[in-house]
Amino acid sequence: MKKTQNWNSSIGFILASAGSAIGLGAIWKFPYIAGLYGGGAFLLEFIIFTLLIGLPLLISEFSIGQLGKTYTISIFNKLSGKPILNSIGYLGNITAFILYAFYSVIGGWIIIFIMYYFGITFNLVEPNPDFFNQMMINPNYVLIGQAIFIAVTGIIVSFGIQNGIEKASKIMMPLLFILFMIIVIRSVTLDGASTGLKYFLIPRFEDISIKGTLYALGQSFFALSLGTTGMITYASYTKEKTNISKSAASIVFMNLLISVLAGLAIFPAAFALNIEVEAGPGLLFLVLPQLFNKIAFGMFFYILFLILFLFAALTSSISLLELNLSNIIKEDESKRKRTALWISIIVFITGIPAALSFGVLNNIKFGAGSIFDNMDFLVSYILMPIGVLLTTLFTGHILSKTRLQNVVTHGFSIWYPLVKYVLPVVILIVIITQFL
Ligand code: PHE
């Protein structure tokens, strides 16, 4: 997507932002964090945060993009006349870069799984019930997977063809949704599924903890791509008439829907199949193969699922790469390919310790856990909340109310006081509590 270009229609903008939002966050991360922090209690907190905090923040990022219409490292100065505020844009770029580095590790796992199941289909490899655990610790597998994921993202972005990818998501996303419905139906009809269903849907208030609450808030930022200025970038390509409040509402709705479906697919099955819900980042990869085993033509459906899952992850990684790239090349499209290559190489190198942290670097544990956990912690629970805090302060206290009124045409009277007074306080409290 070139900066000089606008989306041809609102739908292009919605597809791209929904593509950025819906990805590993909703499908892979949400169930595993919910499994670690209390199932139903986590779901409830996540829904509340997404609607009351995530939605207004998304509208806030969209309004900055639509009013400023330029790169995120200059947009804050352009709108306020204060060059120092461009640091919000730089911070977003750093956050997106680190996020991309560990995101690509999980993208790589999906790719290895796809290759493995194709291998089984064509009788090239033997089925191996312990495949996930062996793959995760094997440096060759994880690094090759990660490299391919970064390469595919890089190729799409260097040819500037993400427009086409976004159009394809008109077909892929509904397909993913339908497939999820099938998996959910199978999952909830397994013997012993009801325990898992209760675990996920019924909040037990004793499970609510400070850490879980922080993680639920961080998850709502991560899943909506907030606090990286990624959504500001996409909104800066919109035409004036795009209704950003409605667009934001539909993205939030889709994202919640996919998160809930992922939970409904995984928890009943995990309980029925005796898989530990606290398995961590491997949860989805441990549960789904067994679940698909119990579906007619399971292998075919599983491969289809993995391809759609990969697609969803790619539309997010594209936005991460494009954010960094657009700020470097600015209008000079001739630099696109070379810059995409360089960023990809550096991201790959940065991601190596994260990729290896499930295997050879497994014994390095500090702060939030493994190297991977620490990168995620830094991004999701420190940098994103700070990015979000600065963005909301910028919207509520620097931008003029009249200008905002022109772009936020729906629900302004509720949205504005939320963004100006309530959210900065709430987010600040959350940031502070984790250092106590
Ligand atoms: N929202 C994406 C996901 O859930 C991740 C992401 C975060 C992408 C921030 C871009 C910017 O997978």
Short mmCIF file of C-alpha atoms and ligand atoms in Angstrom, two decimals:
data_model
loop_
_atom_site.label_atom_id
_atom_site.label_comp_id
_atom_site.label_asym_id
_atom_site.label_seq_id
_atom_site.Cartn_x
_atom_site.Cartn_y
_atom_site.Cartn_z
CA MET A 1 0.00 0.00 0.00
CA LYS A 2 1.51 3.25 -1.09
CA LYS A 3 1.12 6.30 1.05
CA THR A 4 0.06 8.33 -1.92
CA GLN A 5 -2.77 5.94 -2.50
CA ASN A 6 -6.06 5.89 -0.67
CA TRP A 7 -8.26 2.91 -0.04
CA ASN A 8 -10.74 2.72 -2.90
CA SER A 9 -13.54 2.20 -0.48
CA SER A 10 -14.19 1.93 3.21
CA ILE A 11 -14.25 -1.81 2.82
CA GLY A 12 -10.57 -1.88 1.85
CA PHE A 13 -9.72 -0.06 5.04
CA ILE A 14 -11.92 -2.30 7.18
CA LEU A 15 -10.47 -5.45 5.62
CA ALA A 16 -6.92 -4.32 6.21
CA SER A 17 -7.50 -3.26 9.80
CA ALA A 18 -9.52 -6.37 10.56
CA GLY A 19 -6.70 -8.35 8.94
CA SER A 20 -4.17 -6.64 11.17
CA ALA A 21 -6.30 -7.24 14.25
CA ILE A 22 -7.43 -10.82 13.71
CA GLY A 23 -4.45 -13.10 13.87
CA LEU A 24 -2.43 -15.05 16.37
CA GLY A 25 -3.78 -12.83 19.13
CA ALA A 26 -7.37 -14.06 18.91
CA ILE A 27 -6.70 -17.60 17.74
CA TRP A 28 -3.50 -18.71 19.47
CA LYS A 29 -2.74 -16.30 22.28
CA PHE A 30 -6.19 -15.71 23.72
CA PRO A 31 -6.95 -19.37 24.56
CA TYR A 32 -3.55 -20.04 26.04
CA ILE A 33 -3.56 -16.97 28.28
CA ALA A 34 -7.17 -17.67 29.26
CA GLY A 35 -6.05 -21.18 30.21
CA LEU A 36 -3.32 -19.79 32.43
CA TYR A 37 -5.45 -17.13 34.09
CA GLY A 38 -8.73 -18.68 35.05
CA GLY A 39 -10.84 -19.40 31.93
CA GLY A 40 -14.24 -17.81 32.51
CA ALA A 41 -12.94 -15.02 34.73
CA PHE A 42 -10.41 -14.10 32.07
CA LEU A 43 -13.02 -14.20 29.31
CA LEU A 44 -15.25 -11.84 31.23
CA GLU A 45 -12.44 -9.36 31.89
CA PHE A 46 -11.29 -9.59 28.29
CA ILE A 47 -14.77 -8.83 26.93
CA ILE A 48 -15.24 -5.88 29.29
CA PHE A 49 -11.81 -4.43 28.46
CA THR A 50 -12.26 -4.92 24.74
CA LEU A 51 -15.59 -3.10 24.69
CA LEU A 52 -14.94 -0.36 27.23
CA ILE A 53 -11.25 0.28 26.62
CA GLY A 54 -10.23 -1.35 23.34
CA LEU A 55 -13.07 0.05 21.23
CA PRO A 56 -12.67 3.70 22.31
CA LEU A 57 -8.90 3.40 21.87
CA LEU A 58 -9.29 1.98 18.40
CA ILE A 59 -11.56 4.89 17.48
CA SER A 60 -8.93 7.19 18.96
CA GLU A 61 -6.13 5.70 16.80
CA PHE A 62 -8.38 5.84 13.75
CA SER A 63 -9.17 9.50 14.35
CA ILE A 64 -5.48 10.41 14.60
CA GLY A 65 -4.80 8.59 11.33
CA GLN A 66 -7.72 10.14 9.54
CA LEU A 67 -6.94 13.67 10.69
CA GLY A 68 -3.19 13.46 10.20
CA LYS A 69 -2.88 11.43 7.00
CA THR A 70 0.83 10.92 7.15
CA TYR A 71 3.54 8.62 8.51
CA THR A 72 3.32 7.70 12.14
CA ILE A 73 6.72 9.16 12.95
CA SER A 74 5.62 12.60 11.77
CA ILE A 75 1.88 12.54 12.32
CA PHE A 76 1.98 13.66 15.96
CA ASN A 77 4.00 16.76 15.16
CA LYS A 78 1.88 17.49 12.12
CA LEU A 79 -1.26 17.48 14.25
CA SER A 80 0.11 19.32 17.26
CA GLY A 81 3.08 21.41 16.11
CA LYS A 82 5.21 19.74 18.81
CA PRO A 83 8.07 17.72 17.34
CA ILE A 84 8.74 15.95 20.63
CA LEU A 85 5.39 14.18 20.34
CA ASN A 86 6.68 12.30 17.33
CA SER A 87 8.38 10.09 19.88
CA ILE A 88 5.00 8.35 20.25
CA GLY A 89 5.41 7.30 16.64
CA TYR A 90 8.97 6.08 17.19
CA LEU A 91 7.91 4.13 20.24
CA GLY A 92 5.17 2.46 18.18
CA ASN A 93 7.74 1.42 15.60
CA ILE A 94 9.99 -0.15 18.21
CA THR A 95 7.06 -1.98 19.77
CA ALA A 96 5.91 -3.30 16.39
CA PHE A 97 9.42 -4.44 15.56
CA ILE A 98 9.88 -6.48 18.75
CA LEU A 99 6.38 -7.83 18.40
CA TYR A 100 7.09 -8.96 14.86
CA ALA A 101 10.23 -10.77 16.02
CA PHE A 102 8.41 -13.11 18.39
CA TYR A 103 5.20 -13.20 16.35
CA SER A 104 7.17 -14.76 13.53
CA VAL A 105 8.19 -17.66 15.79
CA ILE A 106 4.59 -18.79 16.12
CA GLY A 107 3.94 -18.05 12.44
CA GLY A 108 6.85 -20.42 11.83
CA TRP A 109 5.28 -23.17 13.91
CA ILE A 110 2.17 -23.00 11.71
CA ILE A 111 4.31 -23.36 8.61
CA ILE A 112 6.13 -26.39 10.01
CA PHE A 113 2.81 -27.95 10.93
CA ILE A 114 1.51 -27.40 7.40
CA MET A 115 4.63 -29.02 5.92
CA TYR A 116 4.40 -31.91 8.35
CA TYR A 117 0.76 -32.67 7.57
CA PHE A 118 1.40 -32.39 3.84
CA GLY A 119 4.27 -34.82 4.43
CA ILE A 120 1.91 -37.27 6.09
CA THR A 121 -0.67 -36.88 3.34
CA PHE A 122 1.89 -37.76 0.68
CA ASN A 123 3.46 -40.51 2.78
CA LEU A 124 6.74 -38.65 3.10
CA VAL A 125 6.83 -38.68 6.89
CA GLU A 126 5.50 -41.00 9.54
CA PRO A 127 2.75 -39.66 11.80
CA ASN A 128 4.25 -38.86 15.18
CA PRO A 129 1.95 -38.24 18.16
CA ASP A 130 4.63 -36.23 19.91
CA PHE A 131 5.37 -34.05 16.90
CA PHE A 132 4.60 -30.70 18.52
CA ASN A 133 6.91 -31.21 21.48
CA GLN A 134 9.75 -32.39 19.27
CA MET A 135 9.27 -29.61 16.74
CA MET A 136 9.23 -26.88 19.35
CA ILE A 137 12.66 -27.81 20.71
CA ASN A 138 14.28 -28.54 17.35
CA PRO A 139 16.34 -25.48 16.29
CA ASN A 140 16.24 -26.44 12.61
CA TYR A 141 12.50 -26.67 12.48
CA VAL A 142 11.74 -23.52 14.42
CA LEU A 143 14.29 -21.38 12.62
CA ILE A 144 13.31 -22.61 9.17
CA GLY A 145 9.64 -22.03 9.96
CA GLN A 146 10.36 -18.55 11.26
CA ALA A 147 12.53 -17.69 8.24
CA ILE A 148 9.81 -18.81 5.82
CA PHE A 149 7.16 -16.81 7.68
CA ILE A 150 9.29 -13.67 7.56
CA ALA A 151 10.19 -14.27 3.92
CA VAL A 152 6.56 -14.65 2.84
CA THR A 153 5.59 -11.48 4.72
CA GLY A 154 8.58 -9.69 3.20
CA ILE A 155 7.73 -10.76 -0.34
CA ILE A 156 4.13 -9.61 -0.05
CA VAL A 157 5.17 -6.23 1.37
CA SER A 158 8.11 -5.70 -0.99
CA PHE A 159 5.89 -6.12 -4.02
CA GLY A 160 3.27 -3.91 -2.37
CA ILE A 161 0.62 -6.51 -3.04
CA GLN A 162 -1.05 -6.48 0.34
CA ASN A 163 -4.09 -4.95 -1.32
CA GLY A 164 -4.68 -8.23 -3.10
CA ILE A 165 -4.11 -10.17 0.10
CA GLU A 166 -6.65 -8.05 1.87
CA LYS A 167 -9.17 -8.70 -0.88
CA ALA A 168 -8.51 -12.42 -0.57
CA SER A 169 -9.35 -12.15 3.10
CA LYS A 170 -12.94 -11.50 2.03
CA ILE A 171 -13.03 -15.20 1.20
CA MET A 172 -10.50 -16.58 3.67
CA MET A 173 -11.90 -15.01 6.81
CA PRO A 174 -15.48 -16.23 6.33
CA LEU A 175 -14.03 -19.66 5.53
CA LEU A 176 -12.02 -19.59 8.73
CA PHE A 177 -15.16 -18.63 10.58
CA ILE A 178 -17.15 -21.52 9.08
CA LEU A 179 -14.39 -23.97 9.85
CA PHE A 180 -14.29 -22.72 13.42
CA MET A 181 -18.01 -23.42 13.71
CA ILE A 182 -17.40 -27.01 12.63
CA ILE A 183 -14.57 -27.42 15.13
CA VAL A 184 -16.62 -25.87 17.92
CA ILE A 185 -19.53 -28.21 17.24
CA ARG A 186 -17.20 -31.21 17.36
CA SER A 187 -15.44 -29.95 20.44
CA VAL A 188 -18.56 -29.32 22.52
CA THR A 189 -20.09 -32.67 21.57
CA LEU A 190 -17.12 -34.72 22.80
CA ASP A 191 -17.67 -36.86 25.88
CA GLY A 192 -16.67 -34.84 28.90
CA ALA A 193 -16.78 -31.51 27.03
CA SER A 194 -19.14 -29.85 29.46
CA THR A 195 -16.45 -29.36 32.12
CA GLY A 196 -14.38 -27.39 29.63
CA LEU A 197 -17.38 -25.42 28.49
CA LYS A 198 -18.11 -24.41 32.08
CA TYR A 199 -14.48 -23.63 32.69
CA PHE A 200 -14.44 -21.21 29.77
CA LEU A 201 -17.88 -19.65 30.03
CA ILE A 202 -18.62 -19.42 33.74
CA PRO A 203 -16.45 -16.93 35.61
CA ARG A 204 -15.21 -18.03 39.01
CA PHE A 205 -14.52 -14.80 40.76
CA GLU A 206 -11.86 -16.29 42.98
CA ASP A 207 -9.80 -16.71 39.79
CA ILE A 208 -9.58 -12.97 39.23
CA SER A 209 -6.08 -11.76 40.06
CA ILE A 210 -4.09 -8.60 39.49
CA LYS A 211 -1.84 -10.41 37.06
CA GLY A 212 -4.76 -11.98 35.20
CA THR A 213 -6.42 -8.56 34.94
CA LEU A 214 -3.26 -7.03 33.54
CA TYR A 215 -2.97 -9.87 31.06
CA ALA A 216 -6.61 -9.49 29.99
CA LEU A 217 -6.05 -5.80 29.32
CA GLY A 218 -2.80 -6.47 27.48
CA GLN A 219 -4.55 -9.13 25.44
CA SER A 220 -7.25 -6.68 24.40
CA PHE A 221 -4.54 -4.28 23.15
CA PHE A 222 -2.59 -7.03 21.41
CA ALA A 223 -5.64 -8.49 19.68
CA LEU A 224 -6.77 -5.09 18.40
CA SER A 225 -3.24 -4.08 17.33
CA LEU A 226 -3.39 -1.08 19.64
CA GLY A 227 -0.47 0.92 20.97
CA THR A 228 1.83 0.25 18.02
CA THR A 229 0.42 3.01 15.81
CA GLY A 230 -0.37 0.26 13.27
CA MET A 231 -4.02 1.24 13.23
CA ILE A 232 -3.08 4.91 12.83
CA THR A 233 -1.19 3.95 9.69
CA TYR A 234 -4.12 2.14 8.14
CA ALA A 235 -6.54 4.93 9.05
CA SER A 236 -4.24 7.48 7.48
CA TYR A 237 -5.04 5.90 4.12
CA THR A 238 -8.80 6.48 4.50
CA LYS A 239 -10.93 8.95 2.69
CA GLU A 240 -12.82 11.53 4.65
CA LYS A 241 -16.14 9.78 4.32
CA THR A 242 -15.09 6.53 5.99
CA ASN A 243 -17.05 6.11 9.18
CA ILE A 244 -14.38 5.24 11.70
CA SER A 245 -16.65 4.57 14.67
CA LYS A 246 -18.64 1.99 12.76
CA SER A 247 -15.51 0.45 11.26
CA ALA A 248 -13.96 0.16 14.71
CA ALA A 249 -17.10 -1.43 16.12
CA SER A 250 -17.20 -4.07 13.40
CA ILE A 251 -13.51 -4.91 13.87
CA VAL A 252 -13.96 -5.23 17.62
CA PHE A 253 -16.98 -7.45 17.08
CA MET A 254 -15.19 -9.78 14.64
CA ASN A 255 -12.18 -10.00 16.88
CA LEU A 256 -14.26 -10.90 19.91
CA LEU A 257 -16.18 -13.44 17.91
CA ILE A 258 -13.05 -15.22 16.71
CA SER A 259 -11.54 -15.16 20.22
CA VAL A 260 -14.65 -16.71 21.73
CA LEU A 261 -14.84 -19.32 18.97
CA ALA A 262 -11.21 -20.22 19.56
CA GLY A 263 -11.93 -20.67 23.25
CA LEU A 264 -15.03 -22.73 22.52
CA ALA A 265 -13.00 -24.92 20.18
CA ILE A 266 -10.14 -25.47 22.57
CA PHE A 267 -11.38 -25.70 26.17
CA PRO A 268 -14.11 -28.35 25.84
CA ALA A 269 -11.74 -30.47 23.76
CA ALA A 270 -8.82 -29.97 26.15
CA PHE A 271 -10.88 -31.24 29.07
CA ALA A 272 -12.40 -34.09 27.08
CA LEU A 273 -9.01 -35.19 25.74
CA ASN A 274 -7.17 -34.70 29.01
CA ILE A 275 -4.84 -31.97 27.85
CA GLU A 276 -3.58 -29.54 30.46
CA VAL A 277 -5.24 -26.13 29.85
CA GLU A 278 -2.22 -24.50 31.42
CA ALA A 279 0.01 -25.86 28.67
CA GLY A 280 1.00 -22.32 27.62
CA PRO A 281 1.92 -21.28 24.07
CA GLY A 282 1.59 -24.86 22.79
CA LEU A 283 -2.06 -25.24 23.82
CA LEU A 284 -3.66 -24.82 20.39
CA PHE A 285 -1.05 -27.00 18.70
CA LEU A 286 -1.57 -29.78 21.24
CA VAL A 287 -5.37 -29.76 21.26
CA LEU A 288 -6.38 -29.24 17.65
CA PRO A 289 -4.62 -32.21 15.99
CA GLN A 290 -6.35 -34.56 18.41
CA LEU A 291 -9.66 -32.85 17.91
CA PHE A 292 -9.45 -33.04 14.12
CA ASN A 293 -8.68 -36.74 14.50
CA LYS A 294 -12.22 -37.09 15.66
CA ILE A 295 -13.75 -35.33 12.66
CA ALA A 296 -14.54 -37.03 9.35
CA PHE A 297 -11.85 -36.07 6.79
CA GLY A 298 -10.05 -34.60 9.78
CA MET A 299 -6.67 -34.39 8.07
CA PHE A 300 -8.08 -32.44 5.15
CA PHE A 301 -9.93 -30.04 7.42
CA TYR A 302 -6.91 -29.62 9.66
CA ILE A 303 -4.65 -28.66 6.79
CA LEU A 304 -7.31 -26.24 5.56
CA PHE A 305 -7.54 -24.79 9.06
CA LEU A 306 -3.78 -24.35 9.29
CA ILE A 307 -3.68 -22.56 5.94
CA LEU A 308 -6.44 -20.16 6.99
CA PHE A 309 -4.75 -19.67 10.35
CA LEU A 310 -1.49 -18.86 8.59
CA PHE A 311 -3.32 -16.44 6.35
CA ALA A 312 -4.77 -14.65 9.38
CA ALA A 313 -1.29 -14.44 10.93
CA LEU A 314 0.17 -13.07 7.69
CA THR A 315 -2.35 -10.25 7.37
CA SER A 316 -1.15 -9.17 10.83
CA SER A 317 2.57 -9.55 10.19
CA ILE A 318 2.13 -7.58 6.97
CA SER A 319 0.81 -4.66 8.99
CA LEU A 320 3.76 -4.92 11.37
CA LEU A 321 6.31 -4.86 8.57
CA GLU A 322 4.48 -2.17 6.60
CA LEU A 323 4.42 0.07 9.65
CA ASN A 324 8.20 -0.03 9.98
CA LEU A 325 8.82 0.11 6.28
CA SER A 326 6.50 3.01 5.46
CA ASN A 327 8.21 5.16 8.07
CA ILE A 328 11.61 4.46 6.58
CA ILE A 329 10.94 4.78 2.85
CA LYS A 330 8.33 7.55 3.05
CA GLU A 331 7.34 8.46 -0.51
CA ASP A 332 10.33 6.78 -2.14
CA GLU A 333 8.86 3.56 -3.45
CA SER A 334 12.15 2.64 -5.12
CA LYS A 335 13.50 1.76 -1.67
CA ARG A 336 10.64 -0.61 -0.87
CA LYS A 337 12.23 -3.95 -1.79
CA ARG A 338 15.64 -3.24 -0.33
CA THR A 339 14.18 -1.92 2.92
CA ALA A 340 11.81 -4.88 3.25
CA LEU A 341 14.77 -7.20 2.86
CA TRP A 342 16.83 -5.42 5.52
CA ILE A 343 14.05 -5.22 8.06
CA SER A 344 13.29 -8.91 7.48
CA ILE A 345 16.89 -9.93 8.10
CA ILE A 346 17.14 -7.88 11.29
CA VAL A 347 13.78 -9.13 12.54
CA PHE A 348 14.85 -12.70 11.92
CA ILE A 349 18.05 -12.23 13.90
CA THR A 350 16.17 -10.52 16.74
CA GLY A 351 13.66 -13.37 16.79
CA ILE A 352 16.24 -16.19 16.98
CA PRO A 353 16.57 -16.20 20.80
CA ALA A 354 12.76 -16.21 21.08
CA ALA A 355 12.51 -19.13 18.66
CA LEU A 356 15.13 -21.11 20.55
CA SER A 357 13.73 -20.32 23.96
CA PHE A 358 11.43 -23.34 23.84
CA GLY A 359 14.38 -25.66 23.19
CA VAL A 360 18.11 -25.07 23.51
CA LEU A 361 17.67 -21.80 25.40
CA ASN A 362 14.97 -23.25 27.60
CA ASN A 363 17.04 -22.95 30.76
CA ILE A 364 17.35 -19.19 30.46
CA LYS A 365 14.54 -17.93 32.66
CA PHE A 366 14.13 -14.48 34.18
CA GLY A 367 11.42 -11.86 34.77
CA ALA A 368 8.32 -13.12 33.04
CA GLY A 369 9.80 -16.55 32.16
CA SER A 370 11.60 -17.57 28.99
CA ILE A 371 13.13 -15.17 26.48
CA PHE A 372 9.98 -15.51 24.41
CA ASP A 373 7.78 -14.74 27.43
CA ASN A 374 9.88 -11.70 28.25
CA MET A 375 9.65 -10.27 24.75
CA ASP A 376 5.91 -10.78 24.84
CA PHE A 377 5.72 -9.25 28.32
CA LEU A 378 7.72 -6.22 27.30
CA VAL A 379 5.51 -5.62 24.27
CA SER A 380 2.04 -6.56 25.49
CA TYR A 381 2.15 -5.41 29.08
CA ILE A 382 4.63 -2.54 29.06
CA LEU A 383 5.22 -0.96 25.64
CA MET A 384 1.69 -1.35 24.27
CA PRO A 385 0.06 0.07 27.43
CA ILE A 386 2.51 3.00 27.36
CA GLY A 387 1.82 3.54 23.64
CA VAL A 388 -1.89 3.40 24.28
CA LEU A 389 -1.65 5.79 27.21
CA LEU A 390 0.25 8.36 25.17
CA THR A 391 -2.14 8.03 22.26
CA THR A 392 -5.19 8.53 24.40
CA LEU A 393 -3.62 11.55 26.13
CA PHE A 394 -2.78 12.93 22.71
CA THR A 395 -6.33 12.48 21.47
CA GLY A 396 -8.04 13.81 24.58
CA HIS A 397 -5.72 16.65 25.52
CA ILE A 398 -3.86 17.80 22.44
CA LEU A 399 -6.26 17.40 19.55
CA SER A 400 -9.08 19.90 19.45
CA LYS A 401 -12.55 18.70 20.29
CA THR A 402 -14.06 20.22 17.15
CA ARG A 403 -11.66 18.43 14.87
CA LEU A 404 -12.41 15.15 16.56
CA GLN A 405 -16.11 15.78 16.32
CA ASN A 406 -15.76 15.96 12.56
CA VAL A 407 -14.35 12.45 12.29
CA VAL A 408 -15.96 10.62 15.20
CA THR A 409 -19.52 10.96 14.03
CA HIS A 410 -21.11 8.25 16.18
CA GLY A 411 -21.26 8.11 19.96
CA PHE A 412 -19.00 11.14 20.39
CA SER A 413 -20.63 12.24 23.66
CA ILE A 414 -19.69 8.96 25.34
CA TRP A 415 -16.40 8.39 23.58
CA TYR A 416 -14.82 11.78 24.22
CA PRO A 417 -15.03 11.88 28.05
CA LEU A 418 -13.92 8.25 28.15
CA VAL A 419 -10.81 9.00 26.13
CA LYS A 420 -10.10 12.29 27.86
CA TYR A 421 -10.62 11.40 31.53
CA VAL A 422 -11.36 7.75 32.21
CA LEU A 423 -8.98 5.75 30.05
CA PRO A 424 -5.75 7.58 30.89
CA VAL A 425 -6.40 6.99 34.59
CA VAL A 426 -7.34 3.33 34.16
CA ILE A 427 -4.36 2.57 31.95
CA LEU A 428 -1.98 4.42 34.23
CA ILE A 429 -3.20 2.43 37.22
CA VAL A 430 -2.63 -0.80 35.33
CA ILE A 431 0.88 0.20 34.29
CA ILE A 432 1.78 1.19 37.82
CA THR A 433 0.33 -1.91 39.51
CA GLN A 434 2.65 -4.23 37.66
CA PHE A 435 5.67 -2.50 39.09
CA LEU A 436 4.40 -2.77 42.66
N1 PHE B 1 -3.47 -7.93 16.43
C1 PHE B 1 -2.53 -8.87 15.93
C2 PHE B 1 -2.94 -10.26 16.33
O1 PHE B 1 -3.79 -10.41 17.16
C3 PHE B 1 -1.11 -8.57 16.37
C4 PHE B 1 -0.69 -7.18 16.06
C5 PHE B 1 -0.44 -6.28 17.08
C6 PHE B 1 -0.53 -6.76 14.74
C7 PHE B 1 -0.05 -4.98 16.80
C8 PHE B 1 -0.16 -5.45 14.45
C9 PHE B 1 0.09 -4.56 15.48
O2 PHE B 1 -2.47 -11.21 15.86
#
